[in-house]
PDB file of C-alpha atoms in Angstrom:
ATOM      1  CA  MET P   9       0.925  -6.720 -13.828  1.00 85.00           C
ATOM      2  CA  SER P  10       3.985  -4.648 -13.049  1.00 92.00           C
ATOM      3  CA  ILE P  11       5.081  -1.218 -11.872  1.00 95.00           C
ATOM      4  CA  GLU P  12       8.334   0.072 -13.304  1.00 96.00           C
ATOM      5  CA  VAL P  13       9.875   3.381 -12.288  1.00 97.00           C
ATOM      6  CA  LYS P  14      12.819   4.729 -14.279  1.00 97.00           C
ATOM      7  CA  ASN P  15      15.062   7.548 -13.060  1.00 97.00           C
ATOM      8  CA  LEU P  16      12.164   9.326 -11.336  1.00 97.00           C
ATOM      9  CA  SER P  17      12.890  12.721  -9.775  1.00 96.00           C
ATOM     10  CA  PHE P  18      10.460  15.222  -8.295  1.00 96.00           C
ATOM     11  CA  GLY P  19      10.692  18.367  -6.205  1.00 92.00           C
ATOM     12  CA  TYR P  20       8.547  21.023  -4.554  1.00 87.00           C
ATOM     13  CA  CYS P  21       9.807  24.564  -5.299  1.00 82.00           C
ATOM     14  CA  ASP P  22      13.553  24.372  -4.637  1.00 82.00           C
ATOM     15  CA  ARG P  23      13.500  21.117  -2.600  1.00 87.00           C
ATOM     16  CA  LEU P  24      14.239  17.822  -4.344  1.00 92.00           C
ATOM     17  CA  VAL P  25      12.047  15.129  -2.792  1.00 94.00           C
ATOM     18  CA  LEU P  26      12.748  12.178  -5.099  1.00 96.00           C
ATOM     19  CA  ASP P  27      16.170  11.799  -6.670  1.00 95.00           C
ATOM     20  CA  GLY P  28      16.690   9.226  -9.439  1.00 96.00           C
ATOM     21  CA  ILE P  29      14.386   6.459  -8.216  1.00 97.00           C
ATOM     22  CA  ASN P  30      14.603   3.151 -10.116  1.00 97.00           C
ATOM     23  CA  PHE P  31      12.814  -0.124  -9.332  1.00 96.00           C
ATOM     24  CA  LYS P  32      10.395  -2.692 -10.740  1.00 95.00           C
ATOM     25  CA  ALA P  33       7.546  -4.419  -8.879  1.00 95.00           C
ATOM     26  CA  GLU P  34       6.185  -7.678 -10.273  1.00 94.00           C
ATOM     27  CA  GLU P  35       3.078  -9.768  -9.665  1.00 93.00           C
ATOM     28  CA  ASN P  36       3.077 -12.039  -6.610  1.00 94.00           C
ATOM     29  CA  GLN P  37       5.176  -9.430  -4.786  1.00 96.00           C
ATOM     30  CA  LEU P  38       4.519  -7.316  -1.720  1.00 97.00           C
ATOM     31  CA  ILE P  39       7.067  -4.495  -1.776  1.00 97.00           C
ATOM     32  CA  SER P  40       7.371  -2.448   1.404  1.00 96.00           C
ATOM     33  CA  ILE P  41       8.907   1.013   1.382  1.00 96.00           C
ATOM     34  CA  LEU P  42      10.646   1.740   4.655  1.00 95.00           C
ATOM     35  CA  GLY P  43      11.961   5.151   5.641  1.00 92.00           C
ATOM     36  CA  PRO P  44      11.586   8.132   7.977  1.00 91.00           C
ATOM     37  CA  ASN P  45       8.898  10.793   7.784  1.00 89.00           C
ATOM     38  CA  GLY P  46       9.273  13.201   4.879  1.00 87.00           C
ATOM     39  CA  VAL P  47      11.484  10.902   2.827  1.00 90.00           C
ATOM     40  CA  GLY P  48       9.135  10.943  -0.168  1.00 91.00           C
ATOM     41  CA  LYS P  49       7.140   7.718   0.174  1.00 92.00           C
ATOM     42  CA  SER P  50       3.740   9.321  -0.355  1.00 92.00           C
ATOM     43  CA  THR P  51       5.140  11.599  -3.060  1.00 94.00           C
ATOM     44  CA  LEU P  52       6.422   8.525  -4.905  1.00 96.00           C
ATOM     45  CA  PHE P  53       2.968   6.961  -4.786  1.00 95.00           C
ATOM     46  CA  HIS P  54       1.364  10.165  -6.046  1.00 94.00           C
ATOM     47  CA  CYS P  55       3.773  10.251  -8.997  1.00 95.00           C
ATOM     48  CA  ILE P  56       3.029   6.613  -9.829  1.00 95.00           C
ATOM     49  CA  LEU P  57      -0.703   7.379  -9.732  1.00 94.00           C
ATOM     50  CA  SER P  58      -0.279  10.518 -11.890  1.00 92.00           C
ATOM     51  CA  LEU P  59      -1.652  12.674  -9.085  1.00 92.00           C
ATOM     52  CA  LEU P  60       1.572  14.684  -9.431  1.00 91.00           C
ATOM     53  CA  LYS P  61       2.543  15.578 -12.991  1.00 86.00           C
ATOM     54  CA  GLY P  62       5.775  17.570 -12.898  1.00 89.00           C
ATOM     55  CA  TYR P  63       8.214  14.724 -12.377  1.00 94.00           C
ATOM     56  CA  GLN P  64      11.209  13.764 -14.480  1.00 95.00           C
ATOM     57  CA  GLY P  65      11.709  10.164 -15.547  1.00 96.00           C
ATOM     58  CA  GLN P  66       9.165   7.525 -16.433  1.00 96.00           C
ATOM     59  CA  VAL P  67       6.447   5.469 -14.724  1.00 96.00           C
ATOM     60  CA  LEU P  68       5.192   2.348 -16.495  1.00 96.00           C
ATOM     61  CA  LEU P  69       2.172   0.303 -15.468  1.00 94.00           C
ATOM     62  CA  ASN P  70       2.245  -3.076 -17.137  1.00 91.00           C
ATOM     63  CA  GLY P  71       4.648  -1.621 -19.689  1.00 91.00           C
ATOM     64  CA  LYS P  72       2.598   1.470 -20.555  1.00 93.00           C
ATOM     65  CA  ASP P  73       3.711   5.012 -19.726  1.00 95.00           C
ATOM     66  CA  THR P  74       1.226   6.566 -17.303  1.00 94.00           C
ATOM     67  CA  ARG P  75       1.558   9.936 -19.066  1.00 92.00           C
ATOM     68  CA  ALA P  76      -0.360   8.390 -21.979  1.00 92.00           C
ATOM     69  CA  MET P  77      -3.150   6.992 -19.788  1.00 92.00           C
ATOM     70  CA  SER P  78      -6.592   8.424 -19.107  1.00 90.00           C
ATOM     71  CA  ILE P  79      -8.060   8.433 -15.588  1.00 87.00           C
ATOM     72  CA  LYS P  80     -10.269   5.488 -16.559  1.00 87.00           C
ATOM     73  CA  GLU P  81      -7.298   3.503 -17.865  1.00 90.00           C
ATOM     74  CA  MET P  82      -5.433   4.134 -14.622  1.00 90.00           C
ATOM     75  CA  ALA P  83      -8.433   3.037 -12.556  1.00 88.00           C
ATOM     76  CA  GLU P  84      -8.620  -0.210 -14.525  1.00 89.00           C
ATOM     77  CA  LEU P  85      -5.026  -1.063 -13.603  1.00 92.00           C
ATOM     78  CA  VAL P  86      -4.346   0.253 -10.107  1.00 93.00           C
ATOM     79  CA  ALA P  87      -6.252   0.825  -6.873  1.00 93.00           C
ATOM     80  CA  PHE P  88      -5.004   3.166  -4.149  1.00 93.00           C
ATOM     81  CA  ILE P  89      -5.687   3.016  -0.424  1.00 90.00           C
ATOM     82  CA  PRO P  90      -4.724   6.305   1.265  1.00 85.00           C
ATOM     83  CA  GLN P  91      -3.204   6.692   4.703  1.00 76.00           C
ATOM     84  CA  SER P  92      -6.424   8.174   6.066  1.00 67.00           C
ATOM     85  CA  HIS P  93      -9.899   8.772   4.708  1.00 66.00           C
ATOM     86  CA  TYR P  94     -12.653  10.952   6.156  1.00 70.00           C
ATOM     87  CA  PRO P  95     -15.703  11.248   3.888  1.00 70.00           C
ATOM     88  CA  SER P  96     -17.999  14.249   4.180  1.00 71.00           C
ATOM     89  CA  PHE P  97     -21.052  12.015   4.524  1.00 82.00           C
ATOM     90  CA  ASN P  98     -21.693   8.933   6.617  1.00 88.00           C
ATOM     91  CA  PHE P  99     -22.072   6.494   3.736  1.00 91.00           C
ATOM     92  CA  SER P 100     -22.916   2.914   4.592  1.00 94.00           C
ATOM     93  CA  VAL P 101     -20.121   0.364   4.344  1.00 95.00           C
ATOM     94  CA  PHE P 102     -21.980  -1.201   1.405  1.00 95.00           C
ATOM     95  CA  ASP P 103     -22.011   2.095  -0.480  1.00 93.00           C
ATOM     96  CA  MET P 104     -18.366   2.811   0.343  1.00 93.00           C
ATOM     97  CA  VAL P 105     -17.286  -0.505  -1.158  1.00 94.00           C
ATOM     98  CA  LEU P 106     -19.699  -0.192  -4.085  1.00 93.00           C
ATOM     99  CA  MET P 107     -17.933   3.053  -5.071  1.00 90.00           C
ATOM    100  CA  GLY P 108     -14.983   0.891  -6.080  1.00 90.00           C
ATOM    101  CA  THR P 109     -17.005  -0.494  -9.005  1.00 89.00           C
ATOM    102  CA  THR P 110     -17.507   2.943 -10.596  1.00 83.00           C
ATOM    103  CA  VAL P 111     -14.999   2.219 -13.358  1.00 80.00           C
ATOM    104  CA  GLN P 112     -17.099  -0.778 -14.447  1.00 74.00           C
ATOM    105  CA  VAL P 113     -20.249   1.179 -15.287  1.00 71.00           C
ATOM    106  CA  SER P 114     -20.940   4.077 -17.631  1.00 64.00           C
ATOM    107  CA  ALA P 115     -21.707   7.605 -16.496  1.00 59.00           C
ATOM    108  CA  PHE P 116     -25.389   7.100 -17.319  1.00 58.00           C
ATOM    109  CA  SER P 117     -25.967   3.734 -15.682  1.00 68.00           C
ATOM    110  CA  LYS P 118     -25.957   2.356 -12.165  1.00 74.00           C
ATOM    111  CA  PRO P 119     -24.251  -0.642 -10.557  1.00 77.00           C
ATOM    112  CA  GLY P 120     -26.003  -3.912 -11.298  1.00 83.00           C
ATOM    113  CA  LYS P 121     -26.161  -7.435  -9.923  1.00 87.00           C
ATOM    114  CA  LYS P 122     -22.512  -8.151 -10.730  1.00 89.00           C
ATOM    115  CA  GLN P 123     -21.305  -5.133  -8.752  1.00 90.00           C
ATOM    116  CA  VAL P 124     -23.482  -6.016  -5.761  1.00 92.00           C
ATOM    117  CA  GLN P 125     -22.097  -9.560  -5.820  1.00 93.00           C
ATOM    118  CA  LEU P 126     -18.547  -8.203  -5.937  1.00 93.00           C
ATOM    119  CA  VAL P 127     -19.235  -6.094  -2.840  1.00 94.00           C
ATOM    120  CA  GLU P 128     -20.740  -9.006  -0.940  1.00 95.00           C
ATOM    121  CA  ALA P 129     -17.861 -11.311  -1.907  1.00 94.00           C
ATOM    122  CA  ALA P 130     -15.198  -8.768  -0.874  1.00 93.00           C
ATOM    123  CA  LEU P 131     -16.829  -8.145   2.509  1.00 94.00           C
ATOM    124  CA  GLU P 132     -17.153 -11.893   3.061  1.00 93.00           C
ATOM    125  CA  ARG P 133     -13.524 -12.505   2.143  1.00 89.00           C
ATOM    126  CA  LEU P 134     -12.283  -9.908   4.618  1.00 88.00           C
ATOM    127  CA  GLY P 135     -14.622 -11.121   7.351  1.00 88.00           C
ATOM    128  CA  ILE P 136     -16.562  -7.870   7.663  1.00 93.00           C
ATOM    129  CA  SER P 137     -19.959  -8.778   6.190  1.00 95.00           C
ATOM    130  CA  TYR P 138     -21.497  -7.843   9.524  1.00 96.00           C
ATOM    131  CA  LEU P 139     -20.618  -4.196   8.790  1.00 96.00           C
ATOM    132  CA  ILE P 140     -22.535  -3.982   5.518  1.00 95.00           C
ATOM    133  CA  ASP P 141     -25.284  -1.668   6.805  1.00 95.00           C
ATOM    134  CA  ARG P 142     -23.157   0.264   9.311  1.00 95.00           C
ATOM    135  CA  GLY P 143     -22.117   3.865   8.757  1.00 94.00           C
ATOM    136  CA  TYR P 144     -18.498   4.166   7.614  1.00 92.00           C
ATOM    137  CA  THR P 145     -17.745   7.004  10.046  1.00 90.00           C
ATOM    138  CA  GLN P 146     -19.130   4.957  12.941  1.00 90.00           C
ATOM    139  CA  ILE P 147     -16.773   1.978  12.719  1.00 91.00           C
ATOM    140  CA  SER P 148     -13.251   1.540  14.084  1.00 86.00           C
ATOM    141  CA  GLY P 149     -10.043   2.499  12.326  1.00 81.00           C
ATOM    142  CA  GLY P 150      -9.142  -1.124  11.661  1.00 81.00           C
ATOM    143  CA  GLU P 151     -12.568  -1.813  10.222  1.00 87.00           C
ATOM    144  CA  ARG P 152     -12.249   1.244   7.978  1.00 87.00           C
ATOM    145  CA  GLN P 153      -8.964  -0.036   6.572  1.00 86.00           C
ATOM    146  CA  LEU P 154     -10.578  -3.380   5.788  1.00 88.00           C
ATOM    147  CA  VAL P 155     -13.491  -1.566   4.116  1.00 91.00           C
ATOM    148  CA  LEU P 156     -11.051   0.419   1.959  1.00 91.00           C
ATOM    149  CA  LEU P 157      -9.264  -2.823   1.083  1.00 90.00           C
ATOM    150  CA  ALA P 158     -12.632  -4.325   0.074  1.00 93.00           C
ATOM    151  CA  ARG P 159     -13.283  -1.270  -2.106  1.00 92.00           C
ATOM    152  CA  ALA P 160      -9.934  -1.817  -3.810  1.00 91.00           C
ATOM    153  CA  LEU P 161     -10.783  -5.479  -4.431  1.00 91.00           C
ATOM    154  CA  VAL P 162     -14.093  -4.742  -6.163  1.00 92.00           C
ATOM    155  CA  GLN P 163     -12.287  -2.335  -8.464  1.00 91.00           C
ATOM    156  CA  GLU P 164     -10.878  -5.552  -9.993  1.00 89.00           C
ATOM    157  CA  THR P 165      -7.384  -4.213 -10.618  1.00 90.00           C
ATOM    158  CA  ARG P 166      -4.280  -6.331 -10.084  1.00 92.00           C
ATOM    159  CA  ILE P 167      -2.073  -3.543  -8.734  1.00 94.00           C
ATOM    160  CA  LEU P 168      -2.612  -2.189  -5.218  1.00 95.00           C
ATOM    161  CA  ILE P 169      -0.816   0.779  -3.662  1.00 96.00           C
ATOM    162  CA  LEU P 170      -1.269   1.303   0.065  1.00 95.00           C
ATOM    163  CA  ASP P 171      -0.001   4.313   2.008  1.00 93.00           C
ATOM    164  CA  GLU P 172       0.739   3.137   5.567  1.00 91.00           C
ATOM    165  CA  PRO P 173      -2.221   0.729   5.695  1.00 89.00           C
ATOM    166  CA  THR P 174      -1.695  -0.160   9.366  1.00 87.00           C
ATOM    167  CA  ALA P 175      -1.028   3.342  10.721  1.00 83.00           C
ATOM    168  CA  ASN P 176      -2.917   4.005  13.974  1.00 77.00           C
ATOM    169  CA  LEU P 177      -4.342   0.476  14.123  1.00 82.00           C
ATOM    170  CA  ASP P 178      -4.179  -1.706  17.213  1.00 85.00           C
ATOM    171  CA  TYR P 179      -1.942  -4.764  17.097  1.00 88.00           C
ATOM    172  CA  GLY P 180      -4.711  -7.207  16.221  1.00 85.00           C
ATOM    173  CA  ASN P 181      -5.992  -5.116  13.340  1.00 83.00           C
ATOM    174  CA  GLN P 182      -2.440  -4.617  12.051  1.00 87.00           C
ATOM    175  CA  ILE P 183      -2.010  -8.378  11.805  1.00 88.00           C
ATOM    176  CA  ARG P 184      -5.429  -8.884  10.196  1.00 85.00           C
ATOM    177  CA  VAL P 185      -4.840  -6.200   7.567  1.00 86.00           C
ATOM    178  CA  MET P 186      -1.303  -7.369   6.750  1.00 91.00           C
ATOM    179  CA  THR P 187      -2.382 -11.012   6.552  1.00 92.00           C
ATOM    180  CA  GLN P 188      -4.998 -10.109   3.949  1.00 89.00           C
ATOM    181  CA  ILE P 189      -2.514  -7.988   1.983  1.00 92.00           C
ATOM    182  CA  LYS P 190       0.042 -10.817   1.963  1.00 94.00           C
ATOM    183  CA  SER P 191      -2.640 -13.261   0.855  1.00 93.00           C
ATOM    184  CA  LEU P 192      -3.499 -11.052  -2.114  1.00 93.00           C
ATOM    185  CA  ALA P 193       0.156 -10.886  -3.155  1.00 95.00           C
ATOM    186  CA  LYS P 194       0.319 -14.693  -3.137  1.00 95.00           C
ATOM    187  CA  GLU P 195      -2.725 -14.741  -5.438  1.00 93.00           C
ATOM    188  CA  GLY P 196      -0.917 -12.704  -8.096  1.00 93.00           C
ATOM    189  CA  TYR P 197      -1.481  -9.088  -7.108  1.00 94.00           C
ATOM    190  CA  THR P 198       1.333  -6.566  -7.399  1.00 96.00           C
ATOM    191  CA  ILE P 199       1.313  -4.657  -4.112  1.00 96.00           C
ATOM    192  CA  MET P 200       3.318  -1.728  -2.785  1.00 97.00           C
ATOM    193  CA  GLN P 201       2.944  -0.347   0.717  1.00 96.00           C
ATOM    194  CA  SER P 202       4.714   2.274   2.784  1.00 95.00           C
ATOM    195  CA  THR P 203       5.365   1.552   6.435  1.00 92.00           C
ATOM    196  CA  HIS P 204       7.261   2.629   9.541  1.00 89.00           C
ATOM    197  CA  ASN P 205       7.257  -0.828  11.120  1.00 90.00           C
ATOM    198  CA  PRO P 206      10.566  -2.710  10.564  1.00 91.00           C
ATOM    199  CA  ASP P 207       9.398  -5.923  12.283  1.00 90.00           C
ATOM    200  CA  GLN P 208       6.225  -6.056  10.196  1.00 91.00           C
ATOM    201  CA  THR P 209       8.253  -5.270   7.088  1.00 91.00           C
ATOM    202  CA  PHE P 210      10.522  -8.272   7.617  1.00 92.00           C
ATOM    203  CA  LEU P 211       7.651 -10.622   8.459  1.00 93.00           C
ATOM    204  CA  PHE P 212       5.358  -9.932   5.502  1.00 95.00           C
ATOM    205  CA  SER P 213       7.388  -8.394   2.644  1.00 95.00           C
ATOM    206  CA  ASP P 214       8.835 -10.094  -0.418  1.00 96.00           C
ATOM    207  CA  ILE P 215      10.984  -7.048  -1.223  1.00 96.00           C
ATOM    208  CA  VAL P 216      12.035  -4.120   0.984  1.00 96.00           C
ATOM    209  CA  MET P 217      12.920  -0.735  -0.497  1.00 96.00           C
ATOM    210  CA  ALA P 218      14.575   1.550   2.044  1.00 96.00           C
ATOM    211  CA  MET P 219      14.558   5.282   1.282  1.00 96.00           C
ATOM    212  CA  LYS P 220      16.440   8.216   2.745  1.00 94.00           C
ATOM    213  CA  ASP P 221      16.953  11.769   1.477  1.00 92.00           C
ATOM    214  CA  GLY P 222      14.865  11.020  -1.617  1.00 92.00           C
ATOM    215  CA  LYS P 223      17.012   8.071  -2.703  1.00 95.00           C
ATOM    216  CA  ILE P 224      16.872   4.297  -2.475  1.00 96.00           C
ATOM    217  CA  VAL P 225      19.592   3.268  -0.022  1.00 96.00           C
ATOM    218  CA  ALA P 226      18.786  -0.462   0.075  1.00 96.00           C
ATOM    219  CA  TYR P 227      16.673  -2.780  -2.057  1.00 96.00           C
ATOM    220  CA  GLY P 228      16.221  -6.540  -1.865  1.00 95.00           C
ATOM    221  CA  VAL P 229      14.722  -9.446   0.042  1.00 95.00           C
ATOM    222  CA  PRO P 230      14.296  -8.740   3.754  1.00 93.00           C
ATOM    223  CA  GLY P 231      16.844 -11.309   4.883  1.00 91.00           C
ATOM    224  CA  ASP P 232      19.577  -9.651   2.836  1.00 93.00           C
ATOM    225  CA  ILE P 233      19.121  -5.996   3.733  1.00 92.00           C
ATOM    226  CA  PHE P 234      17.391  -5.935   7.143  1.00 91.00           C
ATOM    227  CA  THR P 235      20.261  -5.063   9.484  1.00 92.00           C
ATOM    228  CA  GLU P 236      21.010  -2.956  12.549  1.00 93.00           C
ATOM    229  CA  GLU P 237      23.107  -0.663  10.368  1.00 95.00           C
ATOM    230  CA  LEU P 238      20.162  -0.041   8.008  1.00 94.00           C
ATOM    231  CA  ILE P 239      17.833   0.891  10.888  1.00 94.00           C
ATOM    232  CA  ARG P 240      20.501   3.188  12.318  1.00 93.00           C
ATOM    233  CA  ASN P 241      20.973   4.837   8.926  1.00 93.00           C
ATOM    234  CA  LEU P 242      17.250   5.346   8.343  1.00 94.00           C
ATOM    235  CA  TYR P 243      16.073   6.396  11.790  1.00 93.00           C
ATOM    236  CA  ALA P 244      19.205   7.396  13.741  1.00 92.00           C
ATOM    237  CA  ALA P 245      18.161   4.777  16.287  1.00 91.00           C
ATOM    238  CA  GLU P 246      20.407   2.233  17.946  1.00 93.00           C
ATOM    239  CA  VAL P 247      18.767  -1.202  17.911  1.00 93.00           C
ATOM    240  CA  LYS P 248      19.663  -4.821  18.435  1.00 93.00           C
ATOM    241  CA  ILE P 249      18.088  -7.157  15.881  1.00 92.00           C
ATOM    242  CA  GLN P 250      17.090 -10.509  17.329  1.00 92.00           C
ATOM    243  CA  SER P 251      16.607 -13.452  14.962  1.00 90.00           C
ATOM    244  CA  LEU P 252      13.884 -15.969  15.864  1.00 89.00           C
ATOM    245  CA  TYR P 253      12.490 -19.232  14.492  1.00 90.00           C
ATOM    246  CA  GLU P 254      15.502 -20.039  12.296  1.00 87.00           C
ATOM    247  CA  ASP P 255      15.579 -16.446  11.012  1.00 87.00           C
ATOM    248  CA  LYS P 256      11.973 -16.475   9.814  1.00 86.00           C
ATOM    249  CA  VAL P 257      11.368 -13.500  12.110  1.00 88.00           C
ATOM    250  CA  ARG P 258      13.630 -10.580  13.057  1.00 88.00           C
ATOM    251  CA  VAL P 259      12.716  -8.202  15.862  1.00 90.00           C
ATOM    252  CA  CYS P 260      14.176  -4.738  16.486  1.00 91.00           C
ATOM    253  CA  ILE P 261      14.909  -4.066  20.146  1.00 90.00           C
ATOM    254  CA  PRO P 262      15.960  -0.508  21.122  1.00 89.00           C
ATOM    255  CA  LYS P 263      19.331  -0.686  22.870  1.00 84.00           C
ATOM    256  CA  CYS P 264      18.106   1.763  25.484  1.00 82.00           C
ATOM    257  CA  ALA P 265      15.627  -0.913  26.600  1.00 71.00           C
ATOM    258  CA  ILE P 266      18.219  -3.665  26.985  1.00 71.00           C
TER     259      ILE P 266
END
């Protein structure tokens, strides 16, 4: 499965948010989009998902233009995990994950044994089976992100788009969520995420796409593009990048702290 974006531009009123975006994401890849607030990361995702229609250019999912796809066709190809999610009702974790199987059943039928097994397998895989009967609004932020990831898995798509999946999570939950995401990429998923964490980006990503002012300013493997100059350009922050473990890890240290 692949995501291909060709010369994509989009604006709100008189403000251009995305300006000539071009890239291709392949299977077995975790692509991280790095950039400051308001740069257009979420807008890009919404264009890819056809949640925003008035863009110029082309979005292809597995070679097919999304403009020609129905909602059901989109749901069969791509699953989306938003930055935050607050349901109106306190659904159980089981029901929240089961909602991901909606595309597999008709409007006049209900989930069957297969869908229940998918839910149980996804919860087991992510190590959160103990939450199955808990209320979604009564669990922690990290647990919610894992529940949303489980819901994406039972949707049985091979493309995942995640909008800041580790935002507001404690350090342990950040690592757990990112480890699972990386594992899925290794299994053949095509995954895109947005993030504000340069260290995490270097550690887990196969490809980094840095954005500023609605444009891609750097694109490539982390070891090639992850530099002090890039961080300065994106965030107007002076940092020292420390290489560790034979350059398997790079850590950003603010110069004001040195």
